Coordinates of C-alpha atoms and ligand atoms in Angstrom, one line a residue:
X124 CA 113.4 119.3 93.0
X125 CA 110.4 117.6 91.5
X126 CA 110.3 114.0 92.0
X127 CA 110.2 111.3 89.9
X128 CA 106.7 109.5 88.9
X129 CA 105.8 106.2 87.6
X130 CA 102.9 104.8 86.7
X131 CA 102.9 102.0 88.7
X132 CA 105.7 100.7 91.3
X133 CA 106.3 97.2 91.8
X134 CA 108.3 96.2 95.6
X135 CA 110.4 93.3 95.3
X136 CA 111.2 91.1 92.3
X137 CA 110.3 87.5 93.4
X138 CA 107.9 85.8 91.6
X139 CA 104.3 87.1 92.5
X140 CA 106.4 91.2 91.6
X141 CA 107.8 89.0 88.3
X142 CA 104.7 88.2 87.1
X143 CA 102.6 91.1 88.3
X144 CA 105.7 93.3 85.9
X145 CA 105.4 91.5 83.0
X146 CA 101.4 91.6 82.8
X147 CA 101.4 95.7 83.2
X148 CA 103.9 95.9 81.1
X149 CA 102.4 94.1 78.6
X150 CA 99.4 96.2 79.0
X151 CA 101.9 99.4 78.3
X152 CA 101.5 100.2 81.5
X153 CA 105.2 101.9 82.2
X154 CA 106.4 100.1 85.4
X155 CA 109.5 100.6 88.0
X156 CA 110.6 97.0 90.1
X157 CA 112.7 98.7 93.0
X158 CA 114.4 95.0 94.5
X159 CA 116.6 96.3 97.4
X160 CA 119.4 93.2 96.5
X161 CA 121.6 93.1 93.8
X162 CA 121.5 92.1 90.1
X163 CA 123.6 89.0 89.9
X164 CA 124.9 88.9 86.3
X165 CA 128.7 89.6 86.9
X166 CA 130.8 87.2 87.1
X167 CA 133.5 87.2 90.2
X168 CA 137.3 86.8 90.6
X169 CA 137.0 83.3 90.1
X170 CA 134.8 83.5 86.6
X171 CA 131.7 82.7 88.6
X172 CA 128.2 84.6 89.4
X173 CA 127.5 82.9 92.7
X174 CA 130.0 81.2 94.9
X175 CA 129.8 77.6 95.6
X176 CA 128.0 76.1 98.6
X177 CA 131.1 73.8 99.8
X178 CA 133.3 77.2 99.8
X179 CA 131.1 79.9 100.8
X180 CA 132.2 83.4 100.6
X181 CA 130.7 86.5 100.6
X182 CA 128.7 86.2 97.7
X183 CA 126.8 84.1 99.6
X184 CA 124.5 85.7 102.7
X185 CA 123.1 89.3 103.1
X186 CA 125.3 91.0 105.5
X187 CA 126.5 88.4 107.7
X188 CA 130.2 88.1 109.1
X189 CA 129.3 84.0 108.9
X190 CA 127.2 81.7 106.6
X191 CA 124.1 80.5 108.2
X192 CA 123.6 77.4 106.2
X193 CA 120.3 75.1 107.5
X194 CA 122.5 72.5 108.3
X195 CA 124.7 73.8 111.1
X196 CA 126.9 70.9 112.0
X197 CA 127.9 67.7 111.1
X198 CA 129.1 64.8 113.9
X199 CA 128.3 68.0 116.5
X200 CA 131.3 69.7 114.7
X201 CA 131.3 73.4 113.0
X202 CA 132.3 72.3 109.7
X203 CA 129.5 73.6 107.7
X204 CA 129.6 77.6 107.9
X205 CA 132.4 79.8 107.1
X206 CA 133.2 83.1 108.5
X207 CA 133.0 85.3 105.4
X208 CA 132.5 89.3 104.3
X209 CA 129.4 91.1 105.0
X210 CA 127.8 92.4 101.6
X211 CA 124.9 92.1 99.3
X212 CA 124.8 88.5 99.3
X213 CA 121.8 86.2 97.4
X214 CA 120.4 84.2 100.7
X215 CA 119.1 85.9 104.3
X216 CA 118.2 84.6 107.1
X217 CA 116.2 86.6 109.1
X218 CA 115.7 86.0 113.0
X219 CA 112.8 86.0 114.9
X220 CA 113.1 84.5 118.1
X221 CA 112.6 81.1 118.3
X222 CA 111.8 81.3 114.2
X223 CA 114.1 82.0 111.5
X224 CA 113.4 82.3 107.8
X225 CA 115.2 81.9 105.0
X226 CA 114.3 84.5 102.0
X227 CA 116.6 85.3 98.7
X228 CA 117.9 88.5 98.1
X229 CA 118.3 90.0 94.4
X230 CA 116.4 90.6 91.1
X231 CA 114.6 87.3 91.1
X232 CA 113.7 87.0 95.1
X233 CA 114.1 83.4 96.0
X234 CA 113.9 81.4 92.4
X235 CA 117.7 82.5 92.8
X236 CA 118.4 80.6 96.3
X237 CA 115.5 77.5 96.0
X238 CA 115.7 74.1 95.4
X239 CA 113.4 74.8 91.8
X240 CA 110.7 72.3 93.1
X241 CA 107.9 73.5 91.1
X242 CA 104.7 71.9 92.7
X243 CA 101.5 72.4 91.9
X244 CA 99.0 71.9 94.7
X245 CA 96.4 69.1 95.1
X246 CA 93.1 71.0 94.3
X247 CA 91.5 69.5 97.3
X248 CA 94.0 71.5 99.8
X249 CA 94.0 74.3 97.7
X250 CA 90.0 75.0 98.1
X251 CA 90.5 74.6 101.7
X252 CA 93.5 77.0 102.1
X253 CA 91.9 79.7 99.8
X254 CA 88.4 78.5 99.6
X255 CA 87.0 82.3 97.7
X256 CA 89.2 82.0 94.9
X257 CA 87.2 80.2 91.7
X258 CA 89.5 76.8 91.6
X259 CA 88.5 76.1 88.4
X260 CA 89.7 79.2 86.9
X261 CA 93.1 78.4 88.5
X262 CA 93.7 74.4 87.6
X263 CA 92.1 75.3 84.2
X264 CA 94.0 78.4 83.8
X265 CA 96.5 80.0 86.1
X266 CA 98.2 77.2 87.1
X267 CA 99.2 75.6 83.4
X268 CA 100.4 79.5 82.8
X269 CA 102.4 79.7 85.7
X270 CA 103.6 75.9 84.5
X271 CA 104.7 77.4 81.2
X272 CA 105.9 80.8 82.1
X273 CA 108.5 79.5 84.6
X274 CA 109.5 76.6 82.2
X275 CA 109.1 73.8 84.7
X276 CA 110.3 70.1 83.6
X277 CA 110.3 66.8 84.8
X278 CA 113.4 64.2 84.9
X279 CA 113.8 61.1 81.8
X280 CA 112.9 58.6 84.2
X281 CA 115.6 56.2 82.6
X282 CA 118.4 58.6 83.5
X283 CA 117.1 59.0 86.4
X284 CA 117.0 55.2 87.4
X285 CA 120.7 54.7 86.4
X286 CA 122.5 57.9 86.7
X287 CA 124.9 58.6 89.9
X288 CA 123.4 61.6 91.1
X289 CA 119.9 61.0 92.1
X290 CA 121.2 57.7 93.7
X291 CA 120.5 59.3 97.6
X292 CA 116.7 59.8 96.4
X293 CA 116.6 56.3 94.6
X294 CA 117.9 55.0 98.1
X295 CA 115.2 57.2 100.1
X296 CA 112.3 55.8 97.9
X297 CA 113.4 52.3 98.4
X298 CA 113.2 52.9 102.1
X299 CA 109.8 54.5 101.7
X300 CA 108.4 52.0 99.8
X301 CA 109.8 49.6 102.7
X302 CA 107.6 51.4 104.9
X303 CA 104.2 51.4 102.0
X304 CA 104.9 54.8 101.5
X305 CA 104.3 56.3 98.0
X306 CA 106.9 58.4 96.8
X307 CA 106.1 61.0 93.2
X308 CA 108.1 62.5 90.7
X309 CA 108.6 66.2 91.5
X310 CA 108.9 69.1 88.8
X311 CA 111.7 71.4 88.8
X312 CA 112.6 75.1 86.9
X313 CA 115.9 73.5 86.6
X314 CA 117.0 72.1 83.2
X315 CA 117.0 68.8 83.7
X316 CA 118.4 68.5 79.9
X317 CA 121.1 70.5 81.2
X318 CA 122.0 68.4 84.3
X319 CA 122.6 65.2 82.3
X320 CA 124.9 66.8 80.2
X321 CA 126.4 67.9 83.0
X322 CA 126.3 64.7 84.0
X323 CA 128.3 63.7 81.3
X324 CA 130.8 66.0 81.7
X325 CA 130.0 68.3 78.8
X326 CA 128.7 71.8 80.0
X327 CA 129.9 73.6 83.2
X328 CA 128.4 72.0 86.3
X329 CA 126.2 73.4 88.7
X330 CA 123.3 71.4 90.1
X331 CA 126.2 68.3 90.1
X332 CA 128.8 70.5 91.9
X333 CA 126.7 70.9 95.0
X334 CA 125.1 74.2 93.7
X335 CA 121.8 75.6 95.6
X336 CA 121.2 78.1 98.6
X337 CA 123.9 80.2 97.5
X338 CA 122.3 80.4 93.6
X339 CA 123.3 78.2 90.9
X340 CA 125.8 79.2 88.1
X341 CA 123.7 77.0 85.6
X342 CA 120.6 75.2 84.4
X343 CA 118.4 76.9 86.6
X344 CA 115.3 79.0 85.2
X345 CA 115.4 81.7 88.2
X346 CA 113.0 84.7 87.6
X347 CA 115.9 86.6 86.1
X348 CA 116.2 84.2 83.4
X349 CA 111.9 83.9 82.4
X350 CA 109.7 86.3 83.6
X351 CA 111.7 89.1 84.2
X352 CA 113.3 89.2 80.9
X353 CA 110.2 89.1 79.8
X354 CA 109.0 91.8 81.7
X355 CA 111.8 94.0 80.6
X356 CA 111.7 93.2 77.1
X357 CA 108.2 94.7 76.3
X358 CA 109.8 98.4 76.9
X359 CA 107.2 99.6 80.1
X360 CA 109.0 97.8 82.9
X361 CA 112.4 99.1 84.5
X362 CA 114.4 97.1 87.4
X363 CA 116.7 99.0 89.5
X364 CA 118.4 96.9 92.0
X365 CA 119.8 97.6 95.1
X366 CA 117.1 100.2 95.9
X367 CA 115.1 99.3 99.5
X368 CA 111.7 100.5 100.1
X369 CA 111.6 102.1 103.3
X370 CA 108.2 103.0 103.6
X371 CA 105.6 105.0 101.5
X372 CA 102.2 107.0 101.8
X373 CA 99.4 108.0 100.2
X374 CA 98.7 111.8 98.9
X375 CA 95.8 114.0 99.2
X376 CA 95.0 113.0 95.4
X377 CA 95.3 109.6 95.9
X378 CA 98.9 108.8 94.6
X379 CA 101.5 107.1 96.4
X380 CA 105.2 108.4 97.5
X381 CA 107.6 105.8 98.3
X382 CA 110.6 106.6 100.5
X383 CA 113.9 104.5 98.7
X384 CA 117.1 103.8 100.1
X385 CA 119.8 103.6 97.6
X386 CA 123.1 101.4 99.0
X387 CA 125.9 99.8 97.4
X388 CA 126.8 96.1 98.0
X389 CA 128.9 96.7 101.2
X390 CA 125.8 98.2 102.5
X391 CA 126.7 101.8 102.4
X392 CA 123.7 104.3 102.1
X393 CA 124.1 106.2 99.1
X394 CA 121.1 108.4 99.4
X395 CA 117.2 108.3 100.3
X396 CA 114.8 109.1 97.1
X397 CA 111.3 109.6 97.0
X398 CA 109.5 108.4 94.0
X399 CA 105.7 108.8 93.4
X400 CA 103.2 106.3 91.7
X401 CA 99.7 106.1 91.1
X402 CA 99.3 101.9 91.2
X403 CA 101.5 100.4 93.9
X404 CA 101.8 96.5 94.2
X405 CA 103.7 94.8 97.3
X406 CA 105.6 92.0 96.0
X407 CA 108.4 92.2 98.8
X408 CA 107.9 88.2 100.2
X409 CA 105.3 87.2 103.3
X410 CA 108.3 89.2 105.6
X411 CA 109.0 92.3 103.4
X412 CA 105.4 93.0 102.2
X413 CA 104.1 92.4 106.2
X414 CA 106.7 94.7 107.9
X415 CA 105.8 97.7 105.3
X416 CA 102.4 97.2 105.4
X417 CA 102.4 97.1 109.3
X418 CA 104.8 100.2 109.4
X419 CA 102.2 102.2 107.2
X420 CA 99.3 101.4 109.7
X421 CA 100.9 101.3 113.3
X422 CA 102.9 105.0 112.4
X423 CA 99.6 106.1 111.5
X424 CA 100.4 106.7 107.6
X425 CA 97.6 104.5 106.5
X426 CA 95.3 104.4 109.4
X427 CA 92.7 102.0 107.5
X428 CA 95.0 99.3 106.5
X429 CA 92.7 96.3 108.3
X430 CA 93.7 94.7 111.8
X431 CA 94.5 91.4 109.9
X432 CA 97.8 92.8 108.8
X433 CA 100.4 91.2 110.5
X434 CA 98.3 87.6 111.3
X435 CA 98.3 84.5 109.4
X436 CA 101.8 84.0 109.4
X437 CA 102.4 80.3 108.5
X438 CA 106.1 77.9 108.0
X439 CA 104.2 76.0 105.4
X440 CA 104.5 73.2 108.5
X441 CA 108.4 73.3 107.8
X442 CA 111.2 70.4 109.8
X443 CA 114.4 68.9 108.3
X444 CA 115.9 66.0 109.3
X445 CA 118.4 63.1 108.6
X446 CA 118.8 60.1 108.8
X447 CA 121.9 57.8 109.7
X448 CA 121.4 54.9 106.8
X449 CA 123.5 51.5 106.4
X450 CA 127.0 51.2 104.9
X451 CA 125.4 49.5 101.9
X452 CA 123.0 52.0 101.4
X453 CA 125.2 54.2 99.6
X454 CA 124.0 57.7 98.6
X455 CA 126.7 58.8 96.7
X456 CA 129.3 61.5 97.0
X457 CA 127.9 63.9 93.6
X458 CA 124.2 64.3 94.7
X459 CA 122.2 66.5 92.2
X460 CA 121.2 69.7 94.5
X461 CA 117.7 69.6 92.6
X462 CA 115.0 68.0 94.1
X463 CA 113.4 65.1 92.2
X464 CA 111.0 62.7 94.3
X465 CA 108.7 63.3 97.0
X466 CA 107.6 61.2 99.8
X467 CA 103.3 62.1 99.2
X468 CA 102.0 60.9 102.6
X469 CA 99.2 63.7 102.2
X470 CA 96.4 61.7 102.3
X471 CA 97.3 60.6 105.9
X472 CA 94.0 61.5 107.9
X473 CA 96.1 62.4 111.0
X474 CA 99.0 63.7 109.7
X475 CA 99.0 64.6 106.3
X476 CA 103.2 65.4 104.9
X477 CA 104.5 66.3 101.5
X478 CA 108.5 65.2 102.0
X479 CA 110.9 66.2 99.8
X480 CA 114.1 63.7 99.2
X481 CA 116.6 66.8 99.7
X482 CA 119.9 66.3 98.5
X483 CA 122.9 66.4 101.2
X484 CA 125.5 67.6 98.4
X485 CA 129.3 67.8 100.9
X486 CA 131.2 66.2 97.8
X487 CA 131.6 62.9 99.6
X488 CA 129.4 59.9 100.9
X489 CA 127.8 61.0 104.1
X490 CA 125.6 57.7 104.3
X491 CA 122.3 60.1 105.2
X492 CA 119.0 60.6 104.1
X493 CA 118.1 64.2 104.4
X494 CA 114.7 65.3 104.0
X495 CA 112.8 68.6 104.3
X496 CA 108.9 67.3 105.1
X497 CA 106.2 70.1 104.4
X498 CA 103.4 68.7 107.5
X499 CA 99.9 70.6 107.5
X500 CA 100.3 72.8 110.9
X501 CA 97.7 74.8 112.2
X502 CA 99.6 77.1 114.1
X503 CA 99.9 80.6 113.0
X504 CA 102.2 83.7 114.2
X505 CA 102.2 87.1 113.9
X506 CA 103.7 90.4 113.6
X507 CA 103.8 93.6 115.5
X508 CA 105.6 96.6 115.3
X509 CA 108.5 97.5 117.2
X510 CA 108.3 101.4 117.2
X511 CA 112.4 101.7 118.5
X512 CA 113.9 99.6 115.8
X513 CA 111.2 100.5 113.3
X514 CA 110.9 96.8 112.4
X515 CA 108.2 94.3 112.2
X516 CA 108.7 91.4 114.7
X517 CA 107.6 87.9 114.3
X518 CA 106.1 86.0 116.8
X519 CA 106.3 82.5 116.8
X520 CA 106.8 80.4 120.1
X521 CA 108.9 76.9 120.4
X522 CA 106.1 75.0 121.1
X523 CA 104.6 76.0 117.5
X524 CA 106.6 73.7 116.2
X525 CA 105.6 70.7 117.5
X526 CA 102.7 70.0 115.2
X527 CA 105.8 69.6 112.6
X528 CA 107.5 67.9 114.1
X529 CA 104.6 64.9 115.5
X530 CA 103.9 65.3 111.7
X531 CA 107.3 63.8 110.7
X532 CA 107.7 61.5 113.0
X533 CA 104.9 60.1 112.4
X534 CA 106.3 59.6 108.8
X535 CA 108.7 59.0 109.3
X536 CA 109.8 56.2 112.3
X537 CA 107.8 53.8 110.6
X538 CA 110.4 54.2 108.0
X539 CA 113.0 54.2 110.5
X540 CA 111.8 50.9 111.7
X541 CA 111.7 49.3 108.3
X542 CA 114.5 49.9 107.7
X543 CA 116.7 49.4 110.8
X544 CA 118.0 53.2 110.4
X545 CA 117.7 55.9 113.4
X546 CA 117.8 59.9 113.2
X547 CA 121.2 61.5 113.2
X548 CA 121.2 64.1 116.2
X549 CA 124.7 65.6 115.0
X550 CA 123.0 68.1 112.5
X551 CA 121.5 70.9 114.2
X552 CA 123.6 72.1 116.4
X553 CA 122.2 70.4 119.7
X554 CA 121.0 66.7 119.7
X555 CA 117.6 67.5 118.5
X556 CA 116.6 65.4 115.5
X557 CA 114.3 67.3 113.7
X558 CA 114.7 71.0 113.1
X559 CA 111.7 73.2 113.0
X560 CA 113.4 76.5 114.2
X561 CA 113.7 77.7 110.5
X562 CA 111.3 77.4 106.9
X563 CA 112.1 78.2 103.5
X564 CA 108.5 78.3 103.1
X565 CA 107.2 81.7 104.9
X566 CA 103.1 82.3 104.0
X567 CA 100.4 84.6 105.0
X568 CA 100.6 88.6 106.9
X569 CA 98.3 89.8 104.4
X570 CA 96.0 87.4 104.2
X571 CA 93.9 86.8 100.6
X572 CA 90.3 87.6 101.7
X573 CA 91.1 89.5 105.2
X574 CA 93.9 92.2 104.8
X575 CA 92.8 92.6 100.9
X576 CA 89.9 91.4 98.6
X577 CA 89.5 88.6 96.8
X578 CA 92.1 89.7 94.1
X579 CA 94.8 91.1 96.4
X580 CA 93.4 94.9 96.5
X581 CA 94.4 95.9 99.8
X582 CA 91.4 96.9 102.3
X583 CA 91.3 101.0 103.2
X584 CA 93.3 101.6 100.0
X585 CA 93.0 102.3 96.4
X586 CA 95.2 101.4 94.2
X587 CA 97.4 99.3 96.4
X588 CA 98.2 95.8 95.9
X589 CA 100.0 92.7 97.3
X590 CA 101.1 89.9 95.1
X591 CA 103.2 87.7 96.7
X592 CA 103.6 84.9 99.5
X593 CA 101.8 86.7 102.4
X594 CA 98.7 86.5 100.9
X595 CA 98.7 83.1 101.2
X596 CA 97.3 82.3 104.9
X597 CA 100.2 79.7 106.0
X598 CA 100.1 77.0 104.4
X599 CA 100.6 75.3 100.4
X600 CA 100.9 71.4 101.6
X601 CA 103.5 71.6 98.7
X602 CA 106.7 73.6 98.2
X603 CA 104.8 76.9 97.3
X604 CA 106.3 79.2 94.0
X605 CA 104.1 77.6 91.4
X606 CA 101.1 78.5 93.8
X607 CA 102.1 82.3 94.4
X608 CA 102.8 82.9 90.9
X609 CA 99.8 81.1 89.4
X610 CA 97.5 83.6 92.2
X611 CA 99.6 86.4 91.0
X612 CA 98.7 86.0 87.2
X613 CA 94.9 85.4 88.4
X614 CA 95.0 88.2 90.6
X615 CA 96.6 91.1 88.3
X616 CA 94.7 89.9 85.1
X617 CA 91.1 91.0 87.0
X618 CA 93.2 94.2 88.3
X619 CA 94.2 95.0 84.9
X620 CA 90.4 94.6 83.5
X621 CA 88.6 96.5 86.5
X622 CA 91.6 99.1 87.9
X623 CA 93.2 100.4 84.8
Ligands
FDA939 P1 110.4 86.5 97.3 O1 110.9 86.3 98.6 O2 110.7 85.5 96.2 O3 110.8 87.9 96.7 C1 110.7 89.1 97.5 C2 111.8 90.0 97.0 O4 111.6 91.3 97.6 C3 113.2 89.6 97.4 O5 114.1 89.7 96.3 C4 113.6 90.7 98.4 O6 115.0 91.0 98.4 C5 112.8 91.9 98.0 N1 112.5 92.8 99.0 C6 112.0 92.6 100.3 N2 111.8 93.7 101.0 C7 112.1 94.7 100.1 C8 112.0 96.1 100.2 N3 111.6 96.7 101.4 N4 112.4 96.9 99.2 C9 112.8 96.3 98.0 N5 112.9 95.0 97.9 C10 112.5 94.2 98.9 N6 109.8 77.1 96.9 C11 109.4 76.2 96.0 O7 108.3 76.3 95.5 N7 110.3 75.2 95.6 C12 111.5 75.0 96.2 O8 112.2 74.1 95.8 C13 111.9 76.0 97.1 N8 113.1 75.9 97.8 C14 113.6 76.9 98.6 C15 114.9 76.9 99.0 C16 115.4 78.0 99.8 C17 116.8 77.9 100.3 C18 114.5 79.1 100.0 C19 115.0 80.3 100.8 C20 113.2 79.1 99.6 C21 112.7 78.0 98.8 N9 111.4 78.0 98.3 C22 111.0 77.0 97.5 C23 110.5 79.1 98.7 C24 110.3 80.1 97.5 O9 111.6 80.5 97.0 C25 109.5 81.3 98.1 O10 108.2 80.8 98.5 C26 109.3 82.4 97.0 O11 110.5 82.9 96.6 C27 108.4 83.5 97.6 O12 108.0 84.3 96.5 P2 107.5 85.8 96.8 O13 107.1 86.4 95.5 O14 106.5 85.8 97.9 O15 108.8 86.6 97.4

């Protein structure tokens, strides 16, 4: 049987594949996004698309037999994760050693598991972290785009000084500023219109009924509800869901055959397909888009791809913590599970951290300042290729953490001490205070500049692309979406001028 071609094949449908689909098709370029998780557009049982994060079922993780949540414990005691149904859920957490990495799985990638934080990088970092691309261009351009296309908004700050729901971040800045710490506004994709009428108890809640991790019902602009409409709506660009690259290759004439596995959301394999292309772009996430790419070269399919694939690997300086605060510091018991305010400690000459307020949304008052600091660490891991399980492995030591976790100390015991709080120790599982064993933030693999060009062309190859996260060497210094889909537009509008 003949099989099928398309143009060009997109991997993945986070937001560098989002963006990179909408611009070919808008170029009438006819386009196929193969995302191996599910659309999430149905509602379940209970009249609901995702499941809540206070009663997880198994809507919730990628075929586990138990939630994984980030906080593991509370007062040393399970009571956070919930034994539940392996199938196609919307959030993974993929293991590594002493590293685990949160990714989301379904059309729209992580914008349908993240906190909506839409930051856009100081310019300063930025030329350091990618110093070849033309920063101009980007903060004049790409960056407002990416702004627009993904509809970011910032909070009425007089709602947000009165209303009950960012009260735990309104408590946070207070100790910051304690400490002469400056604390910013942050932008989110998440309606904030939409969360005070929630607020008010006149639209179904979401971000007030402790929605995020396990996707949000409401008010949230995931990919699925901007770009990838979008994309879909100017008749070249397909999705099929549940559909899993495996691997691909490259043919004598220069076109590309991707090997697909087809499953159902129990995780039964209904079939293997091969489909060919002549443009193939790698928007699978820093993990996804690493392990194919390092498959293809170590199996000898694409003997060229450059020895760079598979280093740079970067937690964006990930560590959580909490902190135990007094009785009259009350937080509230309905914290919004949006982000709003940032603890901007950047300019630190030592150690520089971006630190998210993070919402702790159990439904009751906890008295505890989470926070999930973003610290500039210079350690990087890497992959190799495990030839028996056919799997990329991450390598990423213990002691690569510590960088982090100085970094957040740092930041935060002199808050700590201003405020007569302490660490709670009764979150992680063990006694530990701060937890850098996991990111939400995984960067680099593919390195922009070493395993491709300048514009994301992969080195060895023609016609082969990667858009997403692992190009990206590591490190954002901010929560990084806005920044992978603002190189993403940059990078396919000179591949659409020159390649097509
Ligand atoms: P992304 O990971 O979004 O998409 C990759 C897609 O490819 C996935 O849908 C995956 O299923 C699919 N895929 C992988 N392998 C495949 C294969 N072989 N075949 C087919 N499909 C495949 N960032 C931020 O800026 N602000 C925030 O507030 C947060 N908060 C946050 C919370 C949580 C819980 C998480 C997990 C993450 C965040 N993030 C975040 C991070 C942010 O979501 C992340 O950086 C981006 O989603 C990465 O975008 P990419 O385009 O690189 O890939």
């Amino acid at each position: 049987a003949e099989r099928p071609f398309v143009p060009a094949v997109v991997v993945g449908s986070g937001y560098g594949s989002a963006a990179t689909a909408l611009r070919l098709g808008e170029a009438g370029v006819s386009t196929l996004v193969l995302e191996m998780g599910r659309l999430w557009d149905r509602a379940g049982e209970d009249g609901a698309i995702f499941c809540s994060m206070l009663q997880p079922d198994h809507r919730a993780m990628w075929f586990k037999a138990r939630t994984e949540a980030p906080l593991s414990s509370l007062l040393w005691m399970d009571l956070v994760n919930r034994d539940i149904k392996p199938f196609a859920g919307v959030l993974d957490r993929v293991h590594h050693g002493d590293m685990s990495v949160y990714v989301g799985r379904g059309v729209g990638g992580g914008s349908l598991v993240n906190g909506g934080m839409a930051v856009t990088p100081r310019r300063g970092y930025f030329e350091e972290v990618l110093p070849r691309v033309d920063a101009g261009e980007m903060y004049g351009r790409f960056f407002p785009l990416a702004n627009r296309m993904l509809g970011v908004n910032t909070v009425d700050r007089t709602w947000f000084e009165e209303c009950e729901s960012y009260r735990y971040a309104r408590v946070s800045r207070g100790h910051a500023q304690r400490a002469g710490l400056r604390t910013t506004f942050v932008p989110n994709v998440y309606d904030f219109g939409y969360m005070r009428r929630e607020e008010r108890g006149e639209v179904p809640k979401s971000a007030l009924s402790s929605e995020v991790i396990y996707g949000n019902n409401h008010g949230k602009r995931s990919l699925d509800r901007s770009y990838l409409p979008a994309a879909v709506g100017t008749g070249n660009v397909t999705i099929q869901s549940l559909h899993r690259v495996r691997s691909f290759r490259q043919e004598p004439d220069g076109t590309y055959v991707l090997t697909v596995e087809r499953i159902d959301e129990l995780g039964n394999m209904l079939g293997t397909t091969e489909i060919g292309c002549r443009w193939l772009f790698l928007g699978a996430g820093s993990m996804g888009t690493t392990e194919l790419l390092l498959r293809a070269r170590e199996t000898g399919v694409l003997p060229r791809l450059d020895d760079s694939v598979g280093h740079g690997w970067g937690t964006n300086g990930n560590v959580m913590l909490g902190r135990a605060l007094h009785s009259w510091d009350r937080t509230g018991s309905v914290q919004s599970g949006m982000p709003a305010l940032g603890i901007d400690n950047w300019d630190d000459p030592v150690h520089p951290v971006f630190a998210e307020i993070a919402p702790l949304p159990a439904g009751l008052e906890l008295l505890t300042s989470l926070s999930l600091a973003i610290t500039r660490n210079p350690e990087r891991g890497s992959f190799s290729y495990d030839p028996a399980a056919d799997a990329a492995r991450l390598h990423w030591s213990a002691s690569q953490g510590k960088p982090s976790v100085e970094a957040a100390k740092a930041l935060f015991d002199p808050i700590n001490r201003a405020n007569g709080t302490v660490y709670r120790h009764d979150l992680f599982g063990d006694s530990r205070a701060f937890e850098d064993r996991f990111t939400y933030h995984p960067l680099g693999g593919c390195v922009l500049g070493e395993a491709t060009d300048d514009f994301g062309r992969v080195r060895g190859y023609r016609n082969l692309y990667v858009t997403d996260g692992s190009l990206i060497p590591g490190s954002t210094g901010v929560n990084p979406f806005v920044t992978i889909t603002a190189l993403a537009e940059r990078n396919i509008d000179r591949v659409l001028s020159e390649d097509f």
